[in-house]
Amino acid sequence: MPDRVFTPVSLGPLRLAHRIMMGSMHLNREDDPQALAAFYRERAAGGAALIVTGGAAVSRTGAGGPNYLLINEPEAAAVLSPTLEAVHGAGGKIALQLFHAGRYAFESSYGLRPAAPSEVYSGFSRAVPAAMTQQQIEAVLADFAAGAAQAQSLGFDAVEIMGSEGYLINQFASPLTNLRTDGWGGDPQRRQSFPLAVLAAVRGAVGPAYPVIYRTSGADFVAGSSTLEESRALAVALAAAGADALNIGIGWHESRVPSVQALVPHGHWMGIAGSIRAALAGAGVQVPVIGSNRINSLHLAEQALSAGQADVVSMARPFLADPEIVAKTRRGQAELVNTCIACNEACIDRSLGTEAVSCLVNPRAGRELAFPLVRSVSAPDLRVAVVGAGPAGLQAAATLAQAGVPVDLYEESDGIGGQFRLAGTVPGKEDFLQTIRYFRNELPRLGVRIRPCESPGAEALSGYAHVILATGVRPRPVPLPRTGRLPVRDYREAFAAPADLGRRVVVIGAGGIAVDLARLLTGTPGGPADVTLLRRGHRIGEGIGPSTRWAVLQELAAAGVRTLPGTTPLEVTPEGLLVATAQETVLLPADTVLLAAGQVPHNPLHSALLHQRIPCTVIGGALDASGLNAVRAFDQGLETGSLL
Ligand code: SF4
């Protein structure tokens, strides 16, 4: 039981029962007040000490997209009241995050040109913002003040000012994006003016007794931006100016230093929060410091708190993966926590666009109303068989069992998890094994009978009321002429024995699995020293989400992996793989050629079941192997399990 986590803490006047809060995440569900309320209700009931909403823009110009909350619009009360009622009804506390995107806003949201300190092109929004006039700056300060007053009058327990991640306030603090020479820019001192003015405006609006949290950047990680010393100095100034707590952000959207991806080691950036905490202590202006990023368990949070790196730990994604992460851990059931695997596929990648945010390993997230935990099924005593214990089958079995349906889960191999078992062997993706650990514990608790090493035929399945076929995929064959006996292996064989492939490996394919395989091979002691990925198409890492792709490609390059887009395999020879590029035909010397060029559905039972008129549904990769989409597989497991 983490001890320090479960000690109370005060953020100024805001008393928290323990030290785990749910951090802000834009959900793209802010246009549905009831769905939003249901989402936050479960997180409050699940034990978050404090929830911070997604960014609530203080003006349309400052919105991060078309679905952002707009705190100063007339509809704000109607949108937010259900959430307030739900969270408070569940015994929780909630803060509203006051937000202005600055040059990270999109003109397409409301037809308004983004506004920022200076006209500095943003690679994130792909626009040059307008430099704000003095009058506009004063108007934005008034917008922050009005938003804070509105939050207070609606009944929020606190506000959080969003001053990090490269948004407007952070842009004013940075020499990269603030080129002004007036009182709002010019030297480090004057670049503090706007962040401090926002705090003063908000404080002036809500009074001294209302909690104001300030999210400030601990490290921008963009060349030419604020130094770590400047970030620390700003944090000290904010604390001295009356912020009740500092929540430390890491990196900008334009950063090319990974901060939230799975390949970032757990707790890696907590040292930045720790250095700010030390700077505050040194300056004698200590306020609670909130740390975040790559903490996905209360065990890790405990370590950070015990090491003095923070007073409170903020997690956002782990509350999507499991709204009960705090309650389960507190009950001594950490083994039943559905752990966030930092894939970003259904959350951050979507929050950067307009698709509604959810969670890969918890597809109910954001859809709590559509998929209630408690439901009645028409014939609960009828047993269902799920064949295949990959993501789709696991989720289908859990969903059915949650509703009280007896389920037998068949798996031909000796363990559950499907291709998650492969992913979990990749350096930096070990958390994928946590998903398997979760289902291994959760399914028996729900009454599912897991039957490993069993491949039932149609006869054996005839007694079930329904059969869900989730038999997954097989590697797509790549028919190539061969001369000689050079080994050719598919990706499953390579994952099973990465050290047995020789020193030179050529991988046909460069999608997500091929990239994972390359990372495994280059990280395997005694594994191949020379790894090449090739594909006919031109995009290496196709299918990997936008928040992760650049980071893993960066890592492949650092590991010396050669990537050859626009390359067609022709023939396996005794010396290697003969390939054609647009210019020439060349031999790539290899000890082994690996096939990781996609998958095909593996669905051996369907026709037999149809023939015998056994009701069945095909889901996951067995239905559609394109892109090997785990989000889609979990979704289909939930939806199919809910329909029966
Ligand atoms: Fe975590 Fe992935 Fe779920 Fe996002 S989608 S909350 S990163 S498991």
XYZ file of C-alpha atoms and ligand atoms in Angstrom:
652
model
C 0.000 0.000 0.000
C 1.601 3.320 -1.040
C 1.747 5.300 2.208
C 2.747 8.759 1.149
C 0.247 8.802 -1.717
C -2.567 8.436 0.773
C -1.668 11.341 3.016
C -3.716 14.543 2.704
C -2.299 17.691 1.160
C -3.451 21.272 0.781
C -3.176 23.330 -2.393
C -3.610 26.635 -0.632
C -7.182 26.586 0.643
C -8.008 23.393 -1.264
C -7.663 20.329 0.947
C -7.143 17.055 -0.912
C -7.681 13.700 0.750
C -4.611 12.224 -0.964
C -1.972 13.104 -3.534
C -3.225 11.674 -6.827
C -5.119 14.001 -9.109
C -6.475 13.549 -12.595
C -4.759 15.957 -14.946
C -6.350 17.904 -17.750
C -7.016 16.283 -21.082
C -9.101 17.660 -23.910
C -11.665 14.995 -24.780
C -13.440 16.182 -27.912
C -16.611 15.217 -26.029
C -17.126 18.670 -24.586
C -20.101 19.133 -26.931
C -22.055 16.445 -25.058
C -22.663 17.612 -21.476
C -24.195 14.342 -20.292
C -21.400 12.189 -21.732
C -18.853 14.542 -20.205
C -20.567 14.329 -16.823
C -20.702 10.532 -16.924
C -17.016 10.377 -17.841
C -15.948 12.583 -14.955
C -18.402 10.984 -12.518
C -16.662 7.608 -12.841
C -13.243 9.196 -12.286
C -14.466 11.030 -9.198
C -16.131 7.891 -7.849
C -12.945 5.991 -8.629
C -11.060 8.108 -6.166
C -9.271 10.972 -7.936
C -8.496 13.539 -5.230
C -9.027 16.323 -7.753
C -10.013 16.367 -11.407
C -8.895 19.111 -13.773
C -11.149 19.562 -16.789
C -9.870 19.736 -20.324
C -8.861 23.225 -21.359
C -11.730 25.722 -21.218
C -10.837 28.446 -23.679
C -11.289 31.986 -22.421
C -12.195 33.128 -25.944
C -12.915 31.640 -29.344
C -9.579 32.941 -30.612
C -7.904 30.927 -27.894
C -9.746 27.647 -28.487
C -7.543 24.682 -29.293
C -10.154 23.296 -31.708
C -13.839 23.438 -32.549
C -14.917 21.248 -29.621
C -13.215 23.125 -26.814
C -15.138 24.318 -23.805
C -15.736 28.084 -24.000
C -15.978 29.288 -20.438
C -17.047 32.834 -21.277
C -19.882 31.888 -23.647
C -23.524 31.927 -22.492
C -23.794 28.114 -22.853
C -20.971 27.424 -20.410
C -23.253 26.894 -17.434
C -25.487 24.452 -19.291
C -22.478 22.504 -20.575
C -20.625 22.327 -17.272
C -23.382 22.064 -14.670
C -24.017 18.329 -15.245
C -20.299 17.674 -14.768
C -20.161 19.698 -11.567
C -23.210 17.947 -10.213
C -21.848 14.526 -11.172
C -18.397 15.033 -9.668
C -19.648 16.607 -6.468
C -22.375 13.975 -6.215
C -19.687 11.308 -6.355
C -17.770 13.029 -3.565
C -15.093 14.450 -5.851
C -13.486 17.818 -6.447
C -12.993 19.489 -9.774
C -10.980 22.414 -11.105
C -11.587 24.195 -14.397
C -8.563 24.730 -16.595
C -8.420 28.229 -18.090
C -6.890 27.933 -21.538
C -5.697 30.022 -24.456
C -3.920 28.278 -27.318
C -2.228 31.376 -28.783
C -0.328 30.322 -31.905
C -1.443 26.716 -31.329
C -5.042 27.677 -32.241
C -6.439 26.756 -35.624
C -8.060 29.356 -37.845
C -10.360 26.620 -39.122
C -12.080 26.328 -35.697
C -13.918 29.659 -35.792
C -12.474 31.499 -38.786
C -10.313 33.625 -36.471
C -6.609 34.156 -37.047
C -4.587 32.822 -34.110
C -3.158 35.523 -31.857
C 0.214 35.345 -30.108
C 2.949 37.557 -28.702
C 4.715 37.750 -32.072
C 4.328 36.615 -35.650
C 6.268 33.361 -35.301
C 5.208 30.462 -37.506
C 3.857 27.438 -35.654
C 4.689 24.023 -37.056
C 1.837 22.624 -34.956
C -0.984 24.790 -36.308
C 0.894 25.484 -39.559
C 0.089 29.173 -39.371
C 1.691 32.507 -38.639
C -0.313 34.123 -35.847
C -1.087 37.820 -35.554
C 0.999 39.701 -32.995
C -1.279 40.919 -30.222
C -1.708 44.630 -29.678
C -1.632 46.150 -26.193
C -5.406 46.389 -26.344
C -5.708 42.723 -27.290
C -3.399 41.688 -24.474
C -5.547 43.575 -22.001
C -8.647 41.936 -23.479
C -7.141 38.462 -23.017
C -6.264 39.276 -19.406
C -9.884 40.327 -18.909
C -11.000 37.063 -20.548
C -8.915 35.044 -18.079
C -10.380 37.031 -15.201
C -13.945 36.577 -16.473
C -13.380 32.853 -16.993
C -12.052 32.443 -13.467
C -14.997 34.343 -12.001
C -17.392 32.220 -14.042
C -15.739 28.999 -12.846
C -15.957 30.164 -9.268
C -19.610 31.138 -9.559
C -20.504 27.833 -11.232
C -19.091 25.970 -8.272
C -15.720 24.682 -9.399
C -13.425 23.921 -6.493
C -10.440 25.632 -8.118
C -9.084 26.905 -11.399
C -5.909 25.889 -13.133
C -4.214 28.395 -15.441
C -2.714 26.633 -18.463
C 0.718 28.175 -18.834
C 2.753 25.327 -20.303
C 2.959 22.932 -23.275
C 3.643 25.843 -25.612
C 0.250 27.517 -25.331
C -0.246 31.314 -25.204
C 1.163 32.032 -21.745
C 4.163 29.807 -22.429
C 4.647 31.647 -25.729
C 4.929 34.941 -23.861
C 7.531 33.417 -21.535
C 9.685 32.112 -24.386
C 12.333 34.093 -26.315
C 11.546 31.885 -29.309
C 7.972 33.066 -29.691
C 8.052 36.394 -27.862
C 10.059 38.843 -29.970
C 8.412 41.903 -28.467
C 10.373 44.867 -27.270
C 7.592 46.485 -25.242
C 6.830 45.757 -21.599
C 5.704 42.221 -22.494
C 9.006 41.016 -23.902
C 12.636 41.714 -24.510
C 14.449 40.095 -21.588
C 13.707 37.216 -19.211
C 12.202 39.584 -16.647
C 9.797 41.195 -19.104
C 8.867 37.806 -20.573
C 7.545 36.950 -17.122
C 5.149 39.907 -17.318
C 2.289 38.201 -19.134
C 2.297 34.966 -17.072
C 2.297 37.069 -13.909
C -0.369 39.414 -15.276
C -2.652 36.435 -16.004
C -2.180 35.207 -12.443
C -2.904 38.681 -11.084
C -6.020 39.016 -13.241
C -7.340 35.630 -12.130
C -6.487 36.270 -8.485
C -8.166 39.651 -8.699
C -11.313 38.021 -10.043
C -11.624 35.183 -7.523
C -10.174 36.752 -4.399
C -7.477 35.517 -2.014
C -9.365 32.530 -0.605
C -10.038 30.688 -3.859
C -7.549 28.030 -5.020
C -5.560 28.934 -8.119
C -3.266 26.275 -9.575
C -0.752 27.353 -12.186
C 0.481 24.915 -14.819
C 3.869 26.193 -15.838
C 6.499 24.725 -18.111
C 9.341 22.941 -16.376
C 11.179 22.434 -19.653
C 10.118 23.606 -23.110
C 12.461 21.285 -25.018
C 12.428 23.461 -28.116
C 15.673 24.893 -29.421
C 15.911 28.602 -28.695
C 13.151 28.606 -26.093
C 13.428 29.360 -22.381
C 16.337 27.813 -20.514
C 15.737 25.546 -17.544
C 16.971 28.384 -15.317
C 14.409 30.761 -16.817
C 11.628 28.211 -16.328
C 12.652 27.771 -12.702
C 12.823 31.540 -12.184
C 9.315 31.947 -13.592
C 8.039 29.198 -11.297
C 9.534 30.976 -8.295
C 7.977 34.268 -9.420
C 4.558 32.648 -9.843
C 4.717 31.077 -6.397
C 5.799 34.396 -4.874
C 2.929 36.103 -6.677
C 0.345 33.895 -5.042
C -0.195 30.701 -7.032
C -1.503 28.061 -4.624
C 0.256 25.205 -6.415
C 2.467 24.743 -9.462
C 1.693 21.945 -11.890
C 4.796 21.278 -13.952
C 4.370 20.673 -17.681
C 7.028 19.106 -19.885
C 7.670 19.954 -23.537
C 5.746 21.681 -26.283
C 3.781 20.189 -29.126
C 6.681 21.225 -31.373
C 9.275 19.482 -29.175
C 11.309 16.697 -30.626
C 12.169 15.374 -27.173
C 9.694 12.619 -26.286
C 7.797 13.348 -23.079
C 4.704 11.142 -23.025
C 5.499 8.263 -25.385
C 5.900 4.677 -24.193
C 9.610 4.773 -24.962
C 10.084 7.413 -22.229
C 11.068 5.548 -19.069
C 8.591 5.698 -16.193
C 8.920 8.842 -14.125
C 11.696 10.111 -16.384
C 10.712 13.775 -16.192
C 9.829 13.944 -12.522
C 13.325 15.239 -11.862
C 12.314 18.491 -13.585
C 9.447 18.925 -11.129
C 11.878 18.059 -8.359
C 14.295 20.757 -9.474
C 11.512 23.344 -9.386
C 10.475 22.144 -5.954
C 14.071 22.618 -4.819
C 14.238 26.077 -6.427
C 11.079 27.111 -4.583
C 12.520 25.874 -1.309
C 15.745 27.729 -2.011
C 13.822 30.922 -2.620
C 11.704 30.439 0.494
C 8.428 30.495 -1.445
C 7.451 26.869 -1.212
C 4.060 25.907 -2.597
C 2.996 22.365 -3.515
C 4.501 21.099 -6.749
C 2.505 18.756 -8.940
C 4.513 16.394 -11.144
C 3.375 14.344 -14.105
C 4.316 12.411 -17.260
C 4.909 8.679 -17.515
C 3.596 7.822 -14.083
C 0.984 5.120 -14.608
C 0.691 3.475 -11.214
C 0.383 4.601 -7.632
C 3.515 2.602 -6.928
C 5.486 4.916 -9.266
C 3.723 7.938 -7.795
C 4.797 6.822 -4.347
C 8.405 6.620 -5.502
C 8.294 10.172 -6.888
C 6.678 11.542 -3.745
C 9.119 9.713 -1.496
C 12.044 11.025 -3.531
C 10.857 14.574 -2.919
C 10.223 15.219 -6.607
C 6.667 16.429 -6.069
C 3.982 16.959 -3.460
C 1.185 15.697 -5.691
C 1.204 13.469 -8.769
C -1.056 14.241 -11.695
C -2.105 11.483 -14.067
C -4.438 11.928 -17.002
C -4.211 8.874 -19.242
C -4.143 6.328 -16.380
C -7.595 7.586 -15.363
C -8.829 6.956 -18.893
C -7.490 3.419 -18.791
C -8.984 2.761 -15.374
C -11.207 5.270 -13.578
C -10.745 3.223 -10.423
C -6.957 3.230 -10.361
C -6.931 4.961 -6.975
C -9.789 3.024 -5.394
C -8.445 -0.356 -6.506
C -4.941 0.393 -5.273
C -6.301 1.685 -1.986
C -8.247 -1.567 -1.578
C -5.047 -3.523 -2.119
C -6.133 -4.633 -5.596
C -3.434 -3.072 -7.741
C -3.346 -6.301 -9.744
C -6.836 -5.432 -11.009
C -5.859 -2.015 -12.357
C -6.160 -1.686 -16.134
C -2.873 0.080 -16.731
C -2.317 2.820 -19.293
C 0.254 1.585 -21.801
C 1.185 5.046 -23.151
C 0.190 4.101 -26.689
C -1.604 7.469 -27.158
C -3.665 5.900 -29.937
C -7.159 6.621 -28.643
C -6.361 9.608 -26.434
C -3.602 12.097 -27.269
C -3.629 11.348 -30.992
C -7.356 12.026 -31.085
C -7.237 15.038 -28.789
C -4.943 16.704 -31.318
C -7.691 16.356 -33.918
C -11.456 16.303 -33.615
C -12.206 12.619 -32.958
C -13.706 11.840 -29.557
C -11.090 10.681 -27.073
C -11.295 7.235 -25.533
C -8.759 4.619 -24.457
C -7.336 1.677 -26.348
C -7.398 -0.679 -23.350
C -10.646 0.756 -21.978
C -12.926 1.509 -24.912
C -15.738 2.539 -22.540
C -13.797 5.679 -21.648
C -15.882 8.635 -22.769
C -18.783 6.330 -23.646
C -19.943 5.449 -20.152
C -23.553 6.287 -20.975
C -23.586 4.210 -24.147
C -22.036 1.222 -22.385
C -23.308 1.124 -18.802
C -21.427 -1.154 -16.434
C -24.638 -2.621 -15.123
C -27.086 -3.906 -17.719
C -29.576 -6.680 -18.062
C -29.152 -9.343 -20.706
C -32.034 -11.251 -22.219
C -30.801 -14.767 -21.407
C -27.979 -14.518 -18.894
C -27.807 -18.268 -18.285
C -26.865 -19.072 -21.879
C -23.163 -19.748 -22.198
C -21.101 -17.910 -24.825
C -17.801 -19.067 -26.295
C -15.132 -16.616 -27.282
C -12.458 -18.158 -29.476
C -9.195 -16.258 -29.391
C -7.729 -14.363 -26.446
C -6.183 -11.400 -28.234
C -7.422 -7.850 -27.607
C -10.831 -8.307 -29.278
C -11.569 -11.617 -27.571
C -10.392 -10.436 -24.160
C -12.573 -7.358 -24.300
C -15.606 -9.293 -25.561
C -15.236 -11.873 -22.794
C -14.889 -9.200 -20.110
C -17.880 -7.237 -21.403
C -20.128 -10.292 -21.461
C -18.997 -11.538 -18.073
C -19.504 -8.079 -16.587
C -23.163 -8.461 -17.539
C -23.327 -11.862 -15.860
C -23.103 -13.988 -18.993
C -21.148 -17.247 -18.513
C -18.182 -17.206 -20.903
C -15.633 -19.767 -22.000
C -12.562 -18.145 -23.537
C -10.572 -20.493 -25.772
C -7.002 -19.752 -26.775
C -4.921 -22.021 -28.968
C -1.600 -20.860 -27.497
C -0.489 -21.244 -23.919
C -1.394 -17.727 -22.837
C -3.720 -14.805 -23.409
C -2.866 -11.502 -25.076
C -2.429 -12.313 -28.776
C -0.091 -9.852 -30.455
C 0.176 -7.865 -27.189
C 2.514 -10.653 -26.096
C 4.851 -9.698 -28.932
C 4.539 -5.964 -28.331
C 5.373 -6.435 -24.661
C 8.824 -7.767 -25.565
C 9.795 -4.539 -27.385
C 12.045 -2.258 -25.328
C 9.879 0.562 -24.004
C 6.617 -1.300 -24.579
C 6.799 -3.528 -21.517
C 3.557 -1.996 -20.240
C 1.691 -3.967 -22.901
C 2.279 -6.947 -20.615
C 0.349 -5.062 -17.922
C -2.747 -5.340 -20.101
C -2.288 -9.089 -20.142
C -1.770 -9.083 -16.374
C -4.991 -7.118 -15.981
C -7.114 -9.504 -18.035
C -5.443 -12.532 -16.470
C -6.708 -11.317 -13.106
C -9.929 -9.616 -14.122
C -11.453 -12.345 -16.280
C -11.457 -15.083 -13.601
C -12.803 -12.524 -11.136
C -15.699 -11.957 -13.504
C -16.214 -15.701 -13.841
C -14.715 -16.232 -17.305
C -13.276 -19.703 -17.795
C -9.968 -19.258 -19.630
C -9.080 -22.357 -21.615
C -5.518 -22.101 -22.968
C -4.064 -24.566 -25.450
C -7.514 -25.385 -26.773
C -8.718 -25.017 -30.343
C -12.318 -26.199 -30.402
C -13.867 -27.329 -33.669
C -17.406 -26.565 -34.748
C -18.723 -29.693 -33.040
C -17.361 -28.645 -29.668
C -18.912 -25.209 -30.065
C -22.373 -26.412 -30.988
C -23.657 -26.238 -27.423
C -23.101 -22.534 -27.025
C -25.818 -19.933 -27.459
C -23.362 -17.775 -29.381
C -19.757 -17.991 -30.503
C -17.523 -14.958 -30.892
C -14.691 -15.612 -33.291
C -11.680 -13.499 -32.388
C -9.018 -15.734 -33.848
C -6.821 -12.853 -34.921
C -4.356 -12.670 -37.754
C -1.459 -14.391 -39.392
C 1.549 -12.713 -41.009
C 0.848 -11.847 -44.622
C 2.855 -14.150 -46.881
C 5.203 -12.465 -49.317
C 5.704 -14.806 -52.263
C 9.213 -14.288 -53.565
C 11.448 -16.364 -55.831
C 14.203 -18.016 -53.808
C 17.539 -19.457 -54.741
C 19.654 -21.102 -52.068
C 18.769 -21.667 -48.433
C 18.969 -18.236 -46.825
C 16.571 -18.283 -43.870
C 13.273 -16.431 -44.354
C 11.195 -15.977 -41.197
C 7.917 -14.272 -40.453
C 7.720 -11.652 -37.714
C 6.299 -14.042 -35.130
C 9.281 -16.328 -35.496
C 11.605 -13.341 -35.239
C 9.922 -12.068 -32.067
C 10.301 -15.536 -30.551
C 14.061 -15.767 -31.186
C 15.528 -12.316 -31.897
C 19.083 -13.388 -31.079
C 19.060 -16.257 -33.589
C 18.846 -14.318 -36.838
C 22.505 -13.574 -37.562
C 24.173 -10.180 -37.674
C 22.529 -8.789 -40.809
C 18.754 -8.703 -41.113
C 16.560 -7.285 -43.842
C 12.925 -6.751 -42.901
C 10.328 -6.621 -45.660
C 7.761 -4.201 -44.292
C 7.990 -0.931 -42.379
C 4.650 -0.531 -40.604
C 4.067 -0.674 -36.854
C 5.077 -4.315 -36.378
C 8.197 -3.984 -38.522
C 9.243 -0.901 -36.557
C 8.612 -2.736 -33.278
C 10.625 -5.669 -34.562
C 13.540 -3.422 -35.513
C 13.507 -1.907 -32.041
C 13.483 -5.376 -30.490
C 16.329 -6.596 -32.678
C 18.554 -3.592 -32.040
C 17.844 -3.824 -28.320
C 18.595 -7.543 -28.047
C 22.014 -8.447 -26.616
C 23.724 -10.563 -29.245
C 21.034 -9.617 -31.764
C 21.582 -8.293 -35.271
C 23.972 -5.354 -35.640
C 22.780 -4.427 -39.106
C 19.010 -3.985 -39.547
C 17.300 -2.692 -42.666
C 13.584 -1.972 -43.108
C 12.166 -1.625 -46.564
C 8.784 -1.061 -48.100
C 7.273 -0.346 -51.477
C 5.417 2.697 -50.158
C 7.045 5.876 -49.031
C 6.005 6.223 -45.411
C 8.072 4.387 -42.824
C 6.047 3.705 -39.680
C 2.716 3.909 -41.495
C -0.130 3.406 -39.037
C 1.780 4.577 -35.966
C -0.050 7.493 -34.325
C 1.208 11.046 -34.927
C 2.328 11.636 -31.341
C 4.499 8.511 -31.384
C 5.708 7.977 -34.948
C 8.327 10.735 -34.979
C 9.718 9.576 -31.652
C 10.172 5.930 -32.639
C 11.636 6.862 -36.022
C 14.085 9.106 -34.210
C 14.986 6.143 -32.034
C 15.439 3.815 -35.007
C 17.777 6.325 -36.615
C 19.766 6.609 -33.392
C 20.045 2.810 -33.276
C 21.467 2.792 -36.809
C 18.491 1.092 -38.472
C 18.504 1.723 -42.209
C 15.104 2.516 -43.756
C 14.469 2.126 -47.473
C 11.107 3.486 -48.631
C 10.145 3.032 -52.280
C 11.924 -0.311 -52.443
C 10.486 -3.510 -53.944
C 11.761 -6.944 -52.880
C 12.547 -9.121 -55.889
C 14.263 -12.319 -54.860
C 15.884 -14.068 -51.916
C 19.371 -15.164 -52.945
C 22.006 -17.099 -50.978
C 23.650 -13.762 -50.115
C 20.647 -11.655 -49.202
C 17.646 -9.889 -50.687
C 17.631 -8.534 -54.203
C 15.563 -5.340 -54.347
C 14.580 -2.709 -56.883
C 14.541 0.999 -56.184
C 13.448 3.672 -58.644
C 17.059 3.899 -59.822
C 18.613 0.450 -59.623
C 18.526 -3.183 -58.658
C 20.757 -3.972 -55.692
C 21.525 -6.840 -53.368
C 21.042 -6.177 -49.662
C 23.395 -8.634 -47.922
C 21.593 -10.512 -45.138
C 21.849 -13.523 -42.878
C 18.056 -13.635 -42.510
C 15.159 -12.070 -44.361
C 12.148 -11.239 -42.196
C 8.576 -10.814 -43.349
C 6.603 -8.099 -41.574
C 4.527 -6.818 -44.451
C 1.128 -6.813 -42.824
C -1.319 -9.475 -41.757
C -4.226 -11.463 -43.104
C -7.320 -12.476 -41.141
C -7.148 -15.876 -39.488
C -10.691 -17.144 -39.360
C -10.700 -20.919 -39.697
C -14.018 -21.659 -37.966
C -16.469 -19.283 -39.540
C -17.686 -21.327 -42.478
C -18.060 -24.478 -40.366
C -20.136 -22.610 -37.783
C -22.309 -21.077 -40.483
C -22.729 -24.506 -42.040
C -23.927 -25.909 -38.720
C -26.113 -22.843 -38.086
C -24.297 -21.979 -34.882
C -24.862 -18.263 -34.160
C -21.531 -16.494 -34.374
C -19.890 -13.080 -34.780
C -16.435 -12.410 -36.188
C -14.468 -9.558 -34.627
C -11.004 -8.034 -34.498
C -8.241 -9.021 -36.870
C -10.151 -12.166 -37.866
C -12.653 -9.806 -39.478
C -10.328 -7.109 -40.780
C -6.543 -7.267 -40.564
C -5.865 -3.983 -42.295
C -3.548 -1.847 -40.251
C -3.750 -4.342 -37.353
C -5.706 -1.821 -35.372
C -5.791 -2.605 -31.641
C -8.149 0.304 -30.957
C -10.607 -1.206 -33.406
C -10.162 -4.672 -31.889
C -10.933 -3.517 -28.332
C -13.858 -1.429 -29.629
C -15.341 -4.400 -31.424
C -14.907 -6.549 -28.342
C -16.843 -4.023 -26.290
C -19.546 -3.466 -28.876
C -20.102 -7.153 -29.635
C -20.056 -8.098 -25.969
C -22.623 -5.395 -25.280
C -24.988 -6.454 -28.039
C -25.485 -10.031 -26.851
Fe -3.164 5.110 -22.142
Fe -3.269 4.255 -24.686
Fe -5.469 4.425 -23.196
Fe -4.272 6.626 -24.016
S -5.231 5.089 -25.313
S -5.073 6.247 -21.995
S -2.154 6.034 -23.878
S -3.722 3.072 -22.853
